[in-house]
Every structure is written in C-alpha cells, then in structure tokens.
Coordinates of C-alpha atoms and ligand atoms in Angstrom, one line a residue:
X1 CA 139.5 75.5 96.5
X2 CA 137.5 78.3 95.4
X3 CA 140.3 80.7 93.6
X4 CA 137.6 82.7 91.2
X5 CA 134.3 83.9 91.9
X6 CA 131.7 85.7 89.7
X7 CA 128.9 87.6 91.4
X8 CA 125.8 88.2 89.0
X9 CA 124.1 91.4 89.8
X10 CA 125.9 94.7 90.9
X11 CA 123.4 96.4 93.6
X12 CA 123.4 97.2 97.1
X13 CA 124.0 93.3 98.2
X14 CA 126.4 91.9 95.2
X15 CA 128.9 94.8 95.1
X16 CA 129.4 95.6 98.9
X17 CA 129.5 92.0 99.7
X18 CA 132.1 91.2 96.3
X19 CA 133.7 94.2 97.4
X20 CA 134.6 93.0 101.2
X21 CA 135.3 89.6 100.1
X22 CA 138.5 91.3 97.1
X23 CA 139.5 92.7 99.8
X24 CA 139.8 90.1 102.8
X25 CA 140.8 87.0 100.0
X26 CA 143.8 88.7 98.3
X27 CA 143.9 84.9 96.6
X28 CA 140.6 85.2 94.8
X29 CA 139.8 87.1 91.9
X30 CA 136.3 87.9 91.8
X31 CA 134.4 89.3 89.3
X32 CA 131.3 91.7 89.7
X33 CA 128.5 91.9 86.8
X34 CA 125.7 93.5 85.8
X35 CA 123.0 93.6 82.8
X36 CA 122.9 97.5 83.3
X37 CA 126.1 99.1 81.5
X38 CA 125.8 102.1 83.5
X39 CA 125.6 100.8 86.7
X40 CA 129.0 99.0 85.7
X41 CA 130.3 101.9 84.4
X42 CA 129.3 103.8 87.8
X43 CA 131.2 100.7 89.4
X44 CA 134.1 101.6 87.4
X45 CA 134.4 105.8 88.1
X46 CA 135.1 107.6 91.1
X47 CA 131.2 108.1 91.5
X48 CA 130.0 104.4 93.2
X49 CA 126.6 103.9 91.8
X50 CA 126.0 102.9 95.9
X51 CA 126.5 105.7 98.6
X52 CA 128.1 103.3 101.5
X53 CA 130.3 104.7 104.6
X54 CA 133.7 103.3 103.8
X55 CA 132.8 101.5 100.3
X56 CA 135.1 103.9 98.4
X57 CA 137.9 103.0 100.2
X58 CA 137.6 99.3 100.0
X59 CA 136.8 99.4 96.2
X60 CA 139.7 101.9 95.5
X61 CA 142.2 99.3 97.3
X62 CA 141.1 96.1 95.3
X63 CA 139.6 97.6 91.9
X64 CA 141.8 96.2 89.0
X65 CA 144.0 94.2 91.8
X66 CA 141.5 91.3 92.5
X67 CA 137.8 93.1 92.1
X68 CA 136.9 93.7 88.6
X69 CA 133.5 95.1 87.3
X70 CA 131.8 94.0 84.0
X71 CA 128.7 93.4 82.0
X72 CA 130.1 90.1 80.0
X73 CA 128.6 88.1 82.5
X74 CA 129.3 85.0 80.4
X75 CA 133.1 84.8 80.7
X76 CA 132.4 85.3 84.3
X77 CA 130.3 82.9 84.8
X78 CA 132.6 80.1 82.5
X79 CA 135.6 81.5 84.4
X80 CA 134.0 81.2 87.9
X81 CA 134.1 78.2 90.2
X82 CA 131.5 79.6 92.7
X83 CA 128.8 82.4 91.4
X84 CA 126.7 84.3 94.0
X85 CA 123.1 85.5 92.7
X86 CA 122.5 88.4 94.0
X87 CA 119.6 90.5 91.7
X88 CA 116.6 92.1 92.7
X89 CA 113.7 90.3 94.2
X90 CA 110.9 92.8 94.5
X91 CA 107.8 92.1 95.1
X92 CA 105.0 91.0 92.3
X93 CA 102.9 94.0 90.9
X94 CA 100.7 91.7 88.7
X95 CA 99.2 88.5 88.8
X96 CA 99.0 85.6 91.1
X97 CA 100.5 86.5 94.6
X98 CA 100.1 90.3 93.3
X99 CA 101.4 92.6 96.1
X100 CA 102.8 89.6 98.2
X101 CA 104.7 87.1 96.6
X102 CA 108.4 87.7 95.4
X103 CA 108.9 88.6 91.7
X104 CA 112.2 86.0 90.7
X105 CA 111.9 86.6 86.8
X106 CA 115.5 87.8 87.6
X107 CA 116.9 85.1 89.8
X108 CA 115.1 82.8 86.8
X109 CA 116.7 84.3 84.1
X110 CA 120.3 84.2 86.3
X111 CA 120.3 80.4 86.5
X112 CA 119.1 79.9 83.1
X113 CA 122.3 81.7 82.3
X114 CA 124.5 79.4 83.9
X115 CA 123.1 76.6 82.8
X116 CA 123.4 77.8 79.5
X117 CA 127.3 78.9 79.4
X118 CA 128.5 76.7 82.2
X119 CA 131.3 74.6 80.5
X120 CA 132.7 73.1 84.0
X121 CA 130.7 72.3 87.2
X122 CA 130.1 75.2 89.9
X123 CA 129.0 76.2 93.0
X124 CA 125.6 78.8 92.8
X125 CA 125.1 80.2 95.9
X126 CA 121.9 82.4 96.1
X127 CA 122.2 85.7 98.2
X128 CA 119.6 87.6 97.3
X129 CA 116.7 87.0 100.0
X130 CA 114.3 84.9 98.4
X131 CA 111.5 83.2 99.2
X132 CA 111.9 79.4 101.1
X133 CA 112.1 76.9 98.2
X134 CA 113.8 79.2 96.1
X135 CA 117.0 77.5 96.0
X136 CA 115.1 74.2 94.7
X137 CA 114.0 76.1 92.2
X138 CA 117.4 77.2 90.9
X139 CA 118.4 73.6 91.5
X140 CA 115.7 72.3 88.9
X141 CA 116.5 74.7 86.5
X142 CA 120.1 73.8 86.7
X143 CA 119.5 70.3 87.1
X144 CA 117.4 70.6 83.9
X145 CA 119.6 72.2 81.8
X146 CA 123.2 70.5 82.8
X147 CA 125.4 69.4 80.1
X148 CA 127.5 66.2 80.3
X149 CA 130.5 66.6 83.1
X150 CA 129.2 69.9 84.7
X151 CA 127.2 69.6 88.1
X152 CA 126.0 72.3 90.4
X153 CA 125.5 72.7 94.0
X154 CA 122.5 75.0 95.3
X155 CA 123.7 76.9 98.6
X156 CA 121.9 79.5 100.6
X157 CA 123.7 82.2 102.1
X158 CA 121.5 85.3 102.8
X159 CA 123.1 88.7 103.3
X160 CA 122.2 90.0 106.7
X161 CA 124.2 93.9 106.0
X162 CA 122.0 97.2 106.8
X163 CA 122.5 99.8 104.3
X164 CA 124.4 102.3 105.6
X165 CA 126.3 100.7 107.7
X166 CA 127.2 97.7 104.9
X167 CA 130.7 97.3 105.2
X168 CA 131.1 97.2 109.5
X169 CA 128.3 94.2 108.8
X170 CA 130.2 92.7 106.2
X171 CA 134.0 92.9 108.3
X172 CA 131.7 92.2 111.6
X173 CA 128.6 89.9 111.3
X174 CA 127.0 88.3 114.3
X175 CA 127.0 85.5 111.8
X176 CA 127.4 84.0 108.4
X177 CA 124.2 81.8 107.3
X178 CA 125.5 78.6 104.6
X179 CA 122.8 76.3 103.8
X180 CA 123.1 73.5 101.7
X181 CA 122.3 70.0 100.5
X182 CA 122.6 67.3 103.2
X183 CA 124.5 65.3 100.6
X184 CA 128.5 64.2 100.4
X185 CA 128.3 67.1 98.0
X186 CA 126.7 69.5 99.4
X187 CA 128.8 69.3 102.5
X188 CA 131.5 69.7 100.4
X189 CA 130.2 72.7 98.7
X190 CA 129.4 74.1 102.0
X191 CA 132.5 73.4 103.4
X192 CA 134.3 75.8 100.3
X193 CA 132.2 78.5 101.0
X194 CA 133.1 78.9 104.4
X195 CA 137.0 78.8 103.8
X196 CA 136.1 81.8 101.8
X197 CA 134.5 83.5 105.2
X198 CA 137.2 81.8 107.1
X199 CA 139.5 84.6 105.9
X200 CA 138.3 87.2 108.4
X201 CA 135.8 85.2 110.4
X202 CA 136.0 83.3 113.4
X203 CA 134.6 79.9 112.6
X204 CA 132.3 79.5 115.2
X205 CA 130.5 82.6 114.0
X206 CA 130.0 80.4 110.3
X207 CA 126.3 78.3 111.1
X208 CA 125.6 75.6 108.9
X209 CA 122.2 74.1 108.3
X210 CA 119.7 73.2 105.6
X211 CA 118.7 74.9 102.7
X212 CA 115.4 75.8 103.7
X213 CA 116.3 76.7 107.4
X214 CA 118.6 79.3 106.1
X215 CA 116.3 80.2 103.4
X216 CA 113.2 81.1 106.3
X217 CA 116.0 81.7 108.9
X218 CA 116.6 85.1 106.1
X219 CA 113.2 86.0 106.1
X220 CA 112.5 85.0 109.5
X221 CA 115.1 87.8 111.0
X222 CA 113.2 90.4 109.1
X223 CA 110.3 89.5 110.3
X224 CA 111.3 89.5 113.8
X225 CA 113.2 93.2 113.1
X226 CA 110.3 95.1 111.5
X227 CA 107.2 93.2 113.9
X228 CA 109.7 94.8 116.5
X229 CA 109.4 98.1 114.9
X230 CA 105.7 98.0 114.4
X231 CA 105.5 97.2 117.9
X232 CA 107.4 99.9 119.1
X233 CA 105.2 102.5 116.9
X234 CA 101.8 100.9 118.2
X235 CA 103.2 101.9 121.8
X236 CA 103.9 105.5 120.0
X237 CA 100.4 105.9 119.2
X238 CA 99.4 105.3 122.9
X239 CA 102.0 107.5 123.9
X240 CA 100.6 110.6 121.8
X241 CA 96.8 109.9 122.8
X242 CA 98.3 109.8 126.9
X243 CA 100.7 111.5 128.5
X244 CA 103.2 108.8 128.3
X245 CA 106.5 109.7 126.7
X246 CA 108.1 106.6 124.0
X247 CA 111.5 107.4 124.5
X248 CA 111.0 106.6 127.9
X249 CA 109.0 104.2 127.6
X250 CA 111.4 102.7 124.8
X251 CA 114.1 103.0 127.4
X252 CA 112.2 101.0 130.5
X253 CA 111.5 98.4 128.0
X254 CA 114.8 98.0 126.2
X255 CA 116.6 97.9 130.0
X256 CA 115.0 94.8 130.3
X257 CA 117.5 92.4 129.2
X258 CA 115.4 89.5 127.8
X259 CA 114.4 92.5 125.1
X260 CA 117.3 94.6 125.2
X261 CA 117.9 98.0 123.8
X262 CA 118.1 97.7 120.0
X263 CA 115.8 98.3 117.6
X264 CA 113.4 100.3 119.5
X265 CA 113.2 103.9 118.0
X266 CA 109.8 105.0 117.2
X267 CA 109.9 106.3 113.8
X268 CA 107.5 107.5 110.8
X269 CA 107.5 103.9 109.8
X270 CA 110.3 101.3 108.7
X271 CA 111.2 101.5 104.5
X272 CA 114.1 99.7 102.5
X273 CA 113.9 97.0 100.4
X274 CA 113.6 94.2 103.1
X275 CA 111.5 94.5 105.6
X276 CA 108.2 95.2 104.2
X277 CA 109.6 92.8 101.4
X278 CA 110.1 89.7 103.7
X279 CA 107.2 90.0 105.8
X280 CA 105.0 89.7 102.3
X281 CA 107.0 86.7 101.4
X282 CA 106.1 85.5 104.8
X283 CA 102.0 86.5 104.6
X284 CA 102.2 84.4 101.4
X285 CA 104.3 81.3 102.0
X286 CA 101.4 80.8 105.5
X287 CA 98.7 81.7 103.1
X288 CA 100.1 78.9 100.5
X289 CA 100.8 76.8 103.5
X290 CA 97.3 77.2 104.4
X291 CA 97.9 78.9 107.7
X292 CA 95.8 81.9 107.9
X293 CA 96.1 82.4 111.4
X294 CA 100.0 82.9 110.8
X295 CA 99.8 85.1 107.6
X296 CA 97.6 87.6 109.6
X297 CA 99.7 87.5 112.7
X298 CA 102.4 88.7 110.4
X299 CA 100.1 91.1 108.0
X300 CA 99.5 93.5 110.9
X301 CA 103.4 94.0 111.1
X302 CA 102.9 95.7 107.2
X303 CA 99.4 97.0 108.3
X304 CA 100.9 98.8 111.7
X305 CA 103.3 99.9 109.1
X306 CA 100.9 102.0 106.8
X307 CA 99.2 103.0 110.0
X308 CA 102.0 104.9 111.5
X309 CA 102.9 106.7 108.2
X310 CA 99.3 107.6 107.4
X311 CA 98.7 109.2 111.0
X312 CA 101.9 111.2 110.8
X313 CA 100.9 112.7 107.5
X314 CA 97.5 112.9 108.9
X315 CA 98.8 115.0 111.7
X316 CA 101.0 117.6 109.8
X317 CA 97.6 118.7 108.2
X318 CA 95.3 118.7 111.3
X319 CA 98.1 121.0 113.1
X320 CA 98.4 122.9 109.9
X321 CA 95.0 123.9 110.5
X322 CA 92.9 121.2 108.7
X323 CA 94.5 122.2 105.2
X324 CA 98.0 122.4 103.6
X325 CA 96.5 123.2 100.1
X326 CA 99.1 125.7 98.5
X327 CA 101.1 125.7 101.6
X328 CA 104.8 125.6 101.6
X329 CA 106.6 122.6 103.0
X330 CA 109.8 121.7 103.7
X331 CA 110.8 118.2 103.9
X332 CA 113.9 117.1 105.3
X333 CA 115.3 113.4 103.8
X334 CA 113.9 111.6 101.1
X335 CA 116.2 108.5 101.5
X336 CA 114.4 105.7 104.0
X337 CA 117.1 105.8 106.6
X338 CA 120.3 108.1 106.5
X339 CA 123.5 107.2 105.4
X340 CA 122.1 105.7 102.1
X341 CA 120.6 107.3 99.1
X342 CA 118.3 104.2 98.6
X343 CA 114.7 105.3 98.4
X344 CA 113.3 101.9 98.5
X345 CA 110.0 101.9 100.3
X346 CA 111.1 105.0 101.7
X347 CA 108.3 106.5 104.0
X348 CA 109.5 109.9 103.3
X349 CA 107.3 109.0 99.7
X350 CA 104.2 108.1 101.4
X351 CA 103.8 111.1 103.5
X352 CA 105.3 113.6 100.5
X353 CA 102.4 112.2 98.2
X354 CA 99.6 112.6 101.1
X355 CA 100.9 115.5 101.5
X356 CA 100.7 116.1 97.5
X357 CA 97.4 114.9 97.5
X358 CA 96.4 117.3 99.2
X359 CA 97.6 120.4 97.7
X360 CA 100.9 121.7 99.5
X361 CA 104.0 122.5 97.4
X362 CA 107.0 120.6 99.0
X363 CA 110.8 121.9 99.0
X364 CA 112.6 118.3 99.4
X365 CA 116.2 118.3 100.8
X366 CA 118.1 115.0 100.9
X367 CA 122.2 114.8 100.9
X368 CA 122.4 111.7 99.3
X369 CA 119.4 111.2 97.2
X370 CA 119.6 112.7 93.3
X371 CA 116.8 114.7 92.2
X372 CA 115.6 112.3 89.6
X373 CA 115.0 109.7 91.9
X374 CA 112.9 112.2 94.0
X375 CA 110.8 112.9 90.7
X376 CA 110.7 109.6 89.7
X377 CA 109.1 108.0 93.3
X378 CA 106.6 110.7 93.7
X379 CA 105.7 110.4 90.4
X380 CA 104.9 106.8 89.5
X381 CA 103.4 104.1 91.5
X382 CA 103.2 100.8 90.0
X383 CA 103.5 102.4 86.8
X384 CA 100.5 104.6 87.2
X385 CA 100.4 108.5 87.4
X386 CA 98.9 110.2 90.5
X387 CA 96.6 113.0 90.0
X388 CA 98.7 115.4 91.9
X389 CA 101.7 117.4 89.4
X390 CA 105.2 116.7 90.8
X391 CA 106.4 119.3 88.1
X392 CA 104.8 122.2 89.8
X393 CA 104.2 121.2 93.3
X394 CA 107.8 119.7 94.3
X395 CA 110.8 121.6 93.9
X396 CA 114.3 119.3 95.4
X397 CA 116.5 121.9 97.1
X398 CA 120.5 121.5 97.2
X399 CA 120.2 122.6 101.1
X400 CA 118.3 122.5 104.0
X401 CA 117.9 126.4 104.2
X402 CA 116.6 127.3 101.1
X403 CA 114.5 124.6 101.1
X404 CA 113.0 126.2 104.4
X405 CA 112.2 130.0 103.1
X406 CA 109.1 130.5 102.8
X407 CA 107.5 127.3 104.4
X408 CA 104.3 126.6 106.7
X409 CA 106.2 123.5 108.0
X410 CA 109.5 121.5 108.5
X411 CA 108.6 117.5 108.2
X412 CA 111.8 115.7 109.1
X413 CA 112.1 112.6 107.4
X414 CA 114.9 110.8 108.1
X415 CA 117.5 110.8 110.3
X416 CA 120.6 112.1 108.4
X417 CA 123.0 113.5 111.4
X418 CA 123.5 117.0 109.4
X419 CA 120.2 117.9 110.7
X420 CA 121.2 118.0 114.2
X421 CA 123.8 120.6 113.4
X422 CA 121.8 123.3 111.7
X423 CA 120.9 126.8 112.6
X424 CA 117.6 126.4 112.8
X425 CA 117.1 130.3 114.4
X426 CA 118.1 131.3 111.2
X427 CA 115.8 128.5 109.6
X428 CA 112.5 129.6 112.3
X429 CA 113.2 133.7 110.6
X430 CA 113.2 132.4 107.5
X431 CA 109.9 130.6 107.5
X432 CA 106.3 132.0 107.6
X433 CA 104.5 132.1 111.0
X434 CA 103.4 130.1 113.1
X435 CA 106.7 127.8 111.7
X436 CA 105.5 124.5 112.4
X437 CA 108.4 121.5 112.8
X438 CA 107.1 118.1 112.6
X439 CA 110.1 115.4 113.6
X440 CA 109.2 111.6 112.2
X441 CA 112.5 110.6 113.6
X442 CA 112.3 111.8 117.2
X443 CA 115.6 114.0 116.7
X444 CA 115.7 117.4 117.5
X445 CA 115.5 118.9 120.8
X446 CA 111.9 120.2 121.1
X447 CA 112.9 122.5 124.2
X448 CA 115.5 123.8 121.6
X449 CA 113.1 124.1 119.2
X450 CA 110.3 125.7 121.6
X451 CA 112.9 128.4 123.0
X452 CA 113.6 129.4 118.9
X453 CA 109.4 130.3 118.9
X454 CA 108.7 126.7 116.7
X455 CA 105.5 124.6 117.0
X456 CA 107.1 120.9 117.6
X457 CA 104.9 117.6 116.9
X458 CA 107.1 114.4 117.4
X459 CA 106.5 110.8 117.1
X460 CA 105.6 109.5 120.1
X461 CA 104.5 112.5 122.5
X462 CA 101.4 114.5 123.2
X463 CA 101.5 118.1 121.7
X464 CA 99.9 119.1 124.9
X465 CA 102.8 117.7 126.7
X466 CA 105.3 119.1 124.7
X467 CA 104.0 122.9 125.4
X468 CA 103.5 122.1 129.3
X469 CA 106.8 120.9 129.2
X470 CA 107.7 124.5 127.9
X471 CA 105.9 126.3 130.2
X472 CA 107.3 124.5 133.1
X473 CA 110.9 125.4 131.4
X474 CA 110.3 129.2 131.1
Ligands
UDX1 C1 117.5 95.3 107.0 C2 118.1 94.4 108.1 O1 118.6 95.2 109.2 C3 119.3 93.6 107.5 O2 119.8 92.7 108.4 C4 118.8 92.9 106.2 O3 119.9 92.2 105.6 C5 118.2 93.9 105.2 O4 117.1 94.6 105.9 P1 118.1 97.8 106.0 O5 116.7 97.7 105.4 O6 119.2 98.2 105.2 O7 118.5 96.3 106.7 O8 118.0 98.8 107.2 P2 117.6 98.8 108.8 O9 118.7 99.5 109.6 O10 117.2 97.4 109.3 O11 116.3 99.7 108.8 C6 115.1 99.4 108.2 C7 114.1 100.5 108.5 O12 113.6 100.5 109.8 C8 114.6 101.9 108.2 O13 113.6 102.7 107.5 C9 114.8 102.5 109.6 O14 114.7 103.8 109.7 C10 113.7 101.8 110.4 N1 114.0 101.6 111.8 C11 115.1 100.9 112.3 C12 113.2 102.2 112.8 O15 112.2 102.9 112.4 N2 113.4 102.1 114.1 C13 114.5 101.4 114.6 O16 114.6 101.2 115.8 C14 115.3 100.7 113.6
ADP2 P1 119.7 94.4 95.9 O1 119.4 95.5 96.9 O2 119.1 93.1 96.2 O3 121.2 94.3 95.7 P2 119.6 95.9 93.4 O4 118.4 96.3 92.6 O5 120.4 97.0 94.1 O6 119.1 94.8 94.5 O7 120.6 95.1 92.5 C1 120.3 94.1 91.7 C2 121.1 94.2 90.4 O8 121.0 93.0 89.7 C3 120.7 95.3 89.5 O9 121.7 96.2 89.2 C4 120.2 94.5 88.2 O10 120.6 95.2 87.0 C5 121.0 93.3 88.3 N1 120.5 92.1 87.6 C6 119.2 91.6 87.6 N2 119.1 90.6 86.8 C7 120.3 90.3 86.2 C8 120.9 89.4 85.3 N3 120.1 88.4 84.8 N4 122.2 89.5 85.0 C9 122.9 90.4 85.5 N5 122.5 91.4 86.3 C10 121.2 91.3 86.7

C-alpha cells in the first residue's frame, strides 16, 4: 500500500495533480517539492504561484492536513514509497534535436536524485509528458545507480488536465493512463497506483498498458488535439478568402457525429506548453525512426500553426492601412487561453512582437498575467534580444479601458469571459478614428460592434461579408 507520496517538481502538472490526490486520499500524506524556494514559498501563501479555477479551495482544505509543500526534496524522496516526476520538459534550444527534441536535463537530474538518497525501494512514476522511451531511460539511471535492497519500478502515467480547467480534469478524467513493466513487478507497481486513483475513480475508467503505449498514447492525444486545430484554422483561411462563414462551417462539421463538436473553434493559433511541445517530440521520434513521410505529416500541424498567427498579425496591419508604425494598440489577453496566467507559447507573443517589429506601441491588458512576465516574453527569445524596445513601445495596463484611450486598434487575444461584458461604446469614444477591432478568438458580436461605429476583422470571415452583413441589418 502506497501511504506516502513525494511529488518532485511544483508547476502547473505536480501541484494540481498532488493537490487533487491530498484531497480525495485523506490516508496519504503527500509531499510537494520544488528546487525553486519561491515557488514553494508561493505554494505556501495565500497567493498560489498557479492561477487555477477552484485550486485555492482544494489547497486551503488539505494544506498542513495531508499536502505539504517543500524544497528538502531529499527527506521526501527517503520518506516516499511512490514519487511522481513531474518537471519541465521544454523543448531543446541547442544542439542535437535543436528546436525538436525534448530537453530532459531535468527529468535526468530528478532520477539521479533518487537513486542517490533512496534508502528503501520505490515506485517512480513519470508524469511529465515525455518523449517514448523516456521511462527506460529513468529506468537505466536507476538501475545503474541502485544500492543493495532498494529496487525501483518505472511507470508512466501522463497527465491529460487542460489549464484552466485543471481540477474538473483531475476530479473528472475520461481516463487515467498507467503504464508499466510487463513483469510480476511491474504489475504489481501498477496495480498500487491505481488503488491511489481508485479513491474517486471508477475502475473501468483506469487503462493499463505498456510503458511505451502510454508514453506515445500521451503524445499521441496531443497530436490528434492540435492537428485538429490546425485543421480547423486551414478551413478559416478559406473561409476569409470566400464567402463562407467558420462558425458555420465549424458547426456542420462538428454535427457530424463521427467528428463531433469539440475542439473546433477557429482561433489566432493554439499556445501552451503541450501541443506545439508534443507534436516536436513526435516530428523527431519519425525523423529518428527514419520515417520522413510521418514527421512531415505531423510538421504541417506546427507549420499551419505559425501560418495562422502570422496572417492574423499580417492582417491587423494591411487593414491598419499598410503601417502600424507609431500607432497605438490595444491588446486584449496575453495569457495563451483564459482562465490561466501561463504564457507558454502564447500566440498573443507572436502577433505582439510582429506587431513590435513593426513600429506600433502596444497597451497590453491581461487579468491574470503579471507585468513582468509580459516584459520578459516580448523581450527575449531564446535568450536573444529583438531589435524592437519593449521599454518604450509596450506599456501593460491594469484594465481594459485605459488600455484602449487613445488606440488605432483593439487585437483580442484571448478568450478571457470579462471581455464579453465591457462597454465597448464607451471603449469605441475613447479610441481614435476609424477604431479598428480585430477578434483572434471569434468572440464579440461584430453586429454589436458594427452598430457602436467599429471596423470588425475576425478569424474566419470575409471583411466584405462582415459590412454586407451590416448593411443588410440597417
Ligand atoms: C492540452 C491538452 O488539452 C491536455 O489534455 C494536455 O494534458 C495538455 O495540453 P492545454 O494546453 O492546457 O491542454 O489547453 P487546451 O485547452 O488544450 O488548449 C490549447 C490551445 O489550443 C490554446 O491556446 C487554446 O486556445 C487553443 N484551442 C483550443 C483553439 O484554438 N481552439 C479550440 O477549439 C480549442
Ligand atoms: P509543468 O507545466 O510540466 O508542470 P512547470 O515549469 O510548471 O512545468 O513545473 C516544473 C517544476 O519543476 C518547476 O517549478 C521546476 O522548478 C521544478 N523542477 C525542475 N527540476 C527539478 C528538480 N530536479 N528538483 C525539484 N524540482 C525541479
């Protein structure tokens, strides 16, 4: 029986997930750490270092009960009798696999760590998504490192919970993924995993398999999510050079129930720290598998990707009359989908630097997402400086309004619900004219808007459409 758990790493996945399980297995005491002090501190306060629906709650109700946060990983790994991995995994910025391949310095230096303090044998379960194989790797360090009397068992169990709406996945998953060893042992290791889910989850809904099938299975579900996206936004594209409308379109298609409805809203481009992620790891496990045909099936889900977002910023400067260069802009949500202020290949930073690049001064307004972090992505990529000066050209606004005075242009970024509500007459008199709104999430109500005297451009309809569509109204 699994009565203490340690969770290494204290991000998005590790505390939601360690956070859920406190509260649904009264019985087990599990500890969260982290390397970074202040993000354990952050843990510890009233101010969650994560902005989750419904995460405050859950924490406040198990904190210093059964959930405890820490940066002495060590006792909580000797303490533990099943430790989840769940660090970062970006993507590599240098070397070989640059751009593609996952970076797991930190699920490296994780295992070597438990080999090293381990006194007893434990279950490692790896949550962050990781590459296929990556649990063999774990398993070789371990394996390599193991004193006399201590064993390890390598499972997978990949977290499938969309920020922002974290802790309804984690109380409600279509399923729980365990993979493991197709040994005595690893059956058994598997088997004490899934009493933990067994708590609050109906055991048909627990799927066991192999390592590597749950492993791909992780990666695989990305892939299928985000090609499903870029599909949707190719169709936008059409839609805009036509007459076709995508949220119609989106809507005969998703009534189709071999597709069905989900998953199907046009946008300025998908972001987070998956998708884009996953599909990479994809691209180079077929490239490495030598299977070109399959990595470039699945490199024109990325390359749609950048597509949509370039032609959107594109766009807000051909409307703006060919140049935005010291014109005011507006730009509503930073964060890459809304209720999160995770910024993680957030479009909203792609069209904000185009948009940089080419001389505008943008008034950003997100709810969630701290003004440092704003500076910080539009500031550095890969460690380089852009050309453009954030210091003078961006200024982060605390609301939507006065980040509208005096602006050429709205560009809504994402869909945070606030933005449905505001007064957006008094937003249209506040702005110079012609007051331009351009929509990346499909939103707003562009006969609303029209009626108010704004220009509307929206993903996935013609502009000539739109204004016929106004005439016909007045
Ligand atoms: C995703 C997966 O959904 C989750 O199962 C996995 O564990 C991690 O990756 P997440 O990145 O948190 O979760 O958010 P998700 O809701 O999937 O959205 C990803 C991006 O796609 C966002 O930028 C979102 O705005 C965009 N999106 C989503 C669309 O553009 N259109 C849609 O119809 C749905
Ligand atoms: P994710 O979205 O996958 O949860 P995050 O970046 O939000 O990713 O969280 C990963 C966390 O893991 C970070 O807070 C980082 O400090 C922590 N971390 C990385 N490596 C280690 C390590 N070796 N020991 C402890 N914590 C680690």
């Amino acid at each position: 029986m699994v009565l203490k758990i340690c969770c290494i790493g204290a991000g998005y996945v590790g505390g939601p997930t360690c956070s859920v399980i406190a509260l649904k297995c009264p019985d087990i005491k599990v500890v969260v750490t982290d390397k970074s002090e202040s993000r354990i501190q952050a843990w510890n306060s009233d101010r969650l270092p994560v902005y989750e629906p419904g995460l405050d709650e859950v924490v406040k109700q198990c904190r210093g009960r059964n959930l405890f946060f820490t940066t002495d990983v060590d006792t909580a790994i000797k303490e533990a009798d099943l430790i989840f991995i769940s660090v970062n995994t970006p993507t590599k910025t240098f070397g070989f696999g640059k751009g593609r391949a996952a970076d797991l310095r930190y699920i490296e230096a994780a295992g070597r760590r438990i080999a090293e303090v381990a006194k007893s044998s434990k279950i490692v379960v790896e949550k962050s998504t990781v590459p296929v194989r990556a649990a063999e790797s774990i398993n070789n360090i371990l394996k390599a490192n193991t004193k006399p009397g201590v064993s390890f068992q390598v499972l997978s169990n990949p977290e499938f919970l969309a920020e922002g709406s974290a802790i309804n996945d984690l109380l409600h998953p279509d399923r729980i993924l365990i993979g493991g060893e197709q040994t005595e042992e690893g059956r058994e290791a598997v088997q004490k995993l899934c009493c933990i889910y067994k708590h609050w989850i109906p055991e048909e809904k627990i799927l066991t398999m192999n390592t590597w099938s749950s492993e791909l299975t992780k990666l695989a579900a990305n892939a299928f999510l985000a090609q499903r996206i870029s599909a949707i936004n190719s169709i936008s594209a059409i839609c805009e050079a036509t007459g076709a409308d995508i949220t119609e379109v989106a809507h005969g298609i998703g009534t189709d129930s071999r597709i069905g409805p989900k998953f199907l809203t046009a946008s300025v481009g998908f972001g987070g720290s998956c998708f884009q992620k996953d599909v990479l790891n994809i691209v180079y496990l077929s490239e490495c598998l030598n299977l070109p045909a399959v990595a470039a099936f699945w490199h024109q889900v990325i390359e749609m990707n950048n597509f949509q977002r370039t032609r959107f910023a594109r766009r807000i400067t051909e409307k703006l009359f060919n140049t935005v260069a010291g014109k005011n802009i507006a730009v509503f949500g930073f964060a890459f989908k809304k209720d999160t202020g995770d910024t993680r290949e957030s479009p909203a930073i792609y069209i904000c630097k185009h948009l940089l690049e080419e001389g505008a001064n943008l008034h950003v307004y997100d709810p969630k997402v701290p003004e440092q972090q704003i500076r910080i992505d539009l500031t550095y990529s890969e460690g380089i400086e852009d050309c453009f000066k954030v210091d003078q050209q961006v200024t982060v606004c605390t609301d939507p309004y006065s980040a509208a005075v005096n602006t050429h242009a709205i560009v809504l970024c994402t869909e945070w619900d606030e933005f449905l509500g505001l007064d957006y007459k008094k937003i249209y008199d506040s702005m110079f004219k012609p007051a331009f709104l351009f929509d990346g999430r499909k939103m707003l109500s562009i006969e609303n808007l029209q009626k108010i005297g704004f220009h509307v451009e929206t993903i996935g309809v013609k502009t000539s459409r739109i204004q016929n569509r106004n005439v016909a109204d007045a």
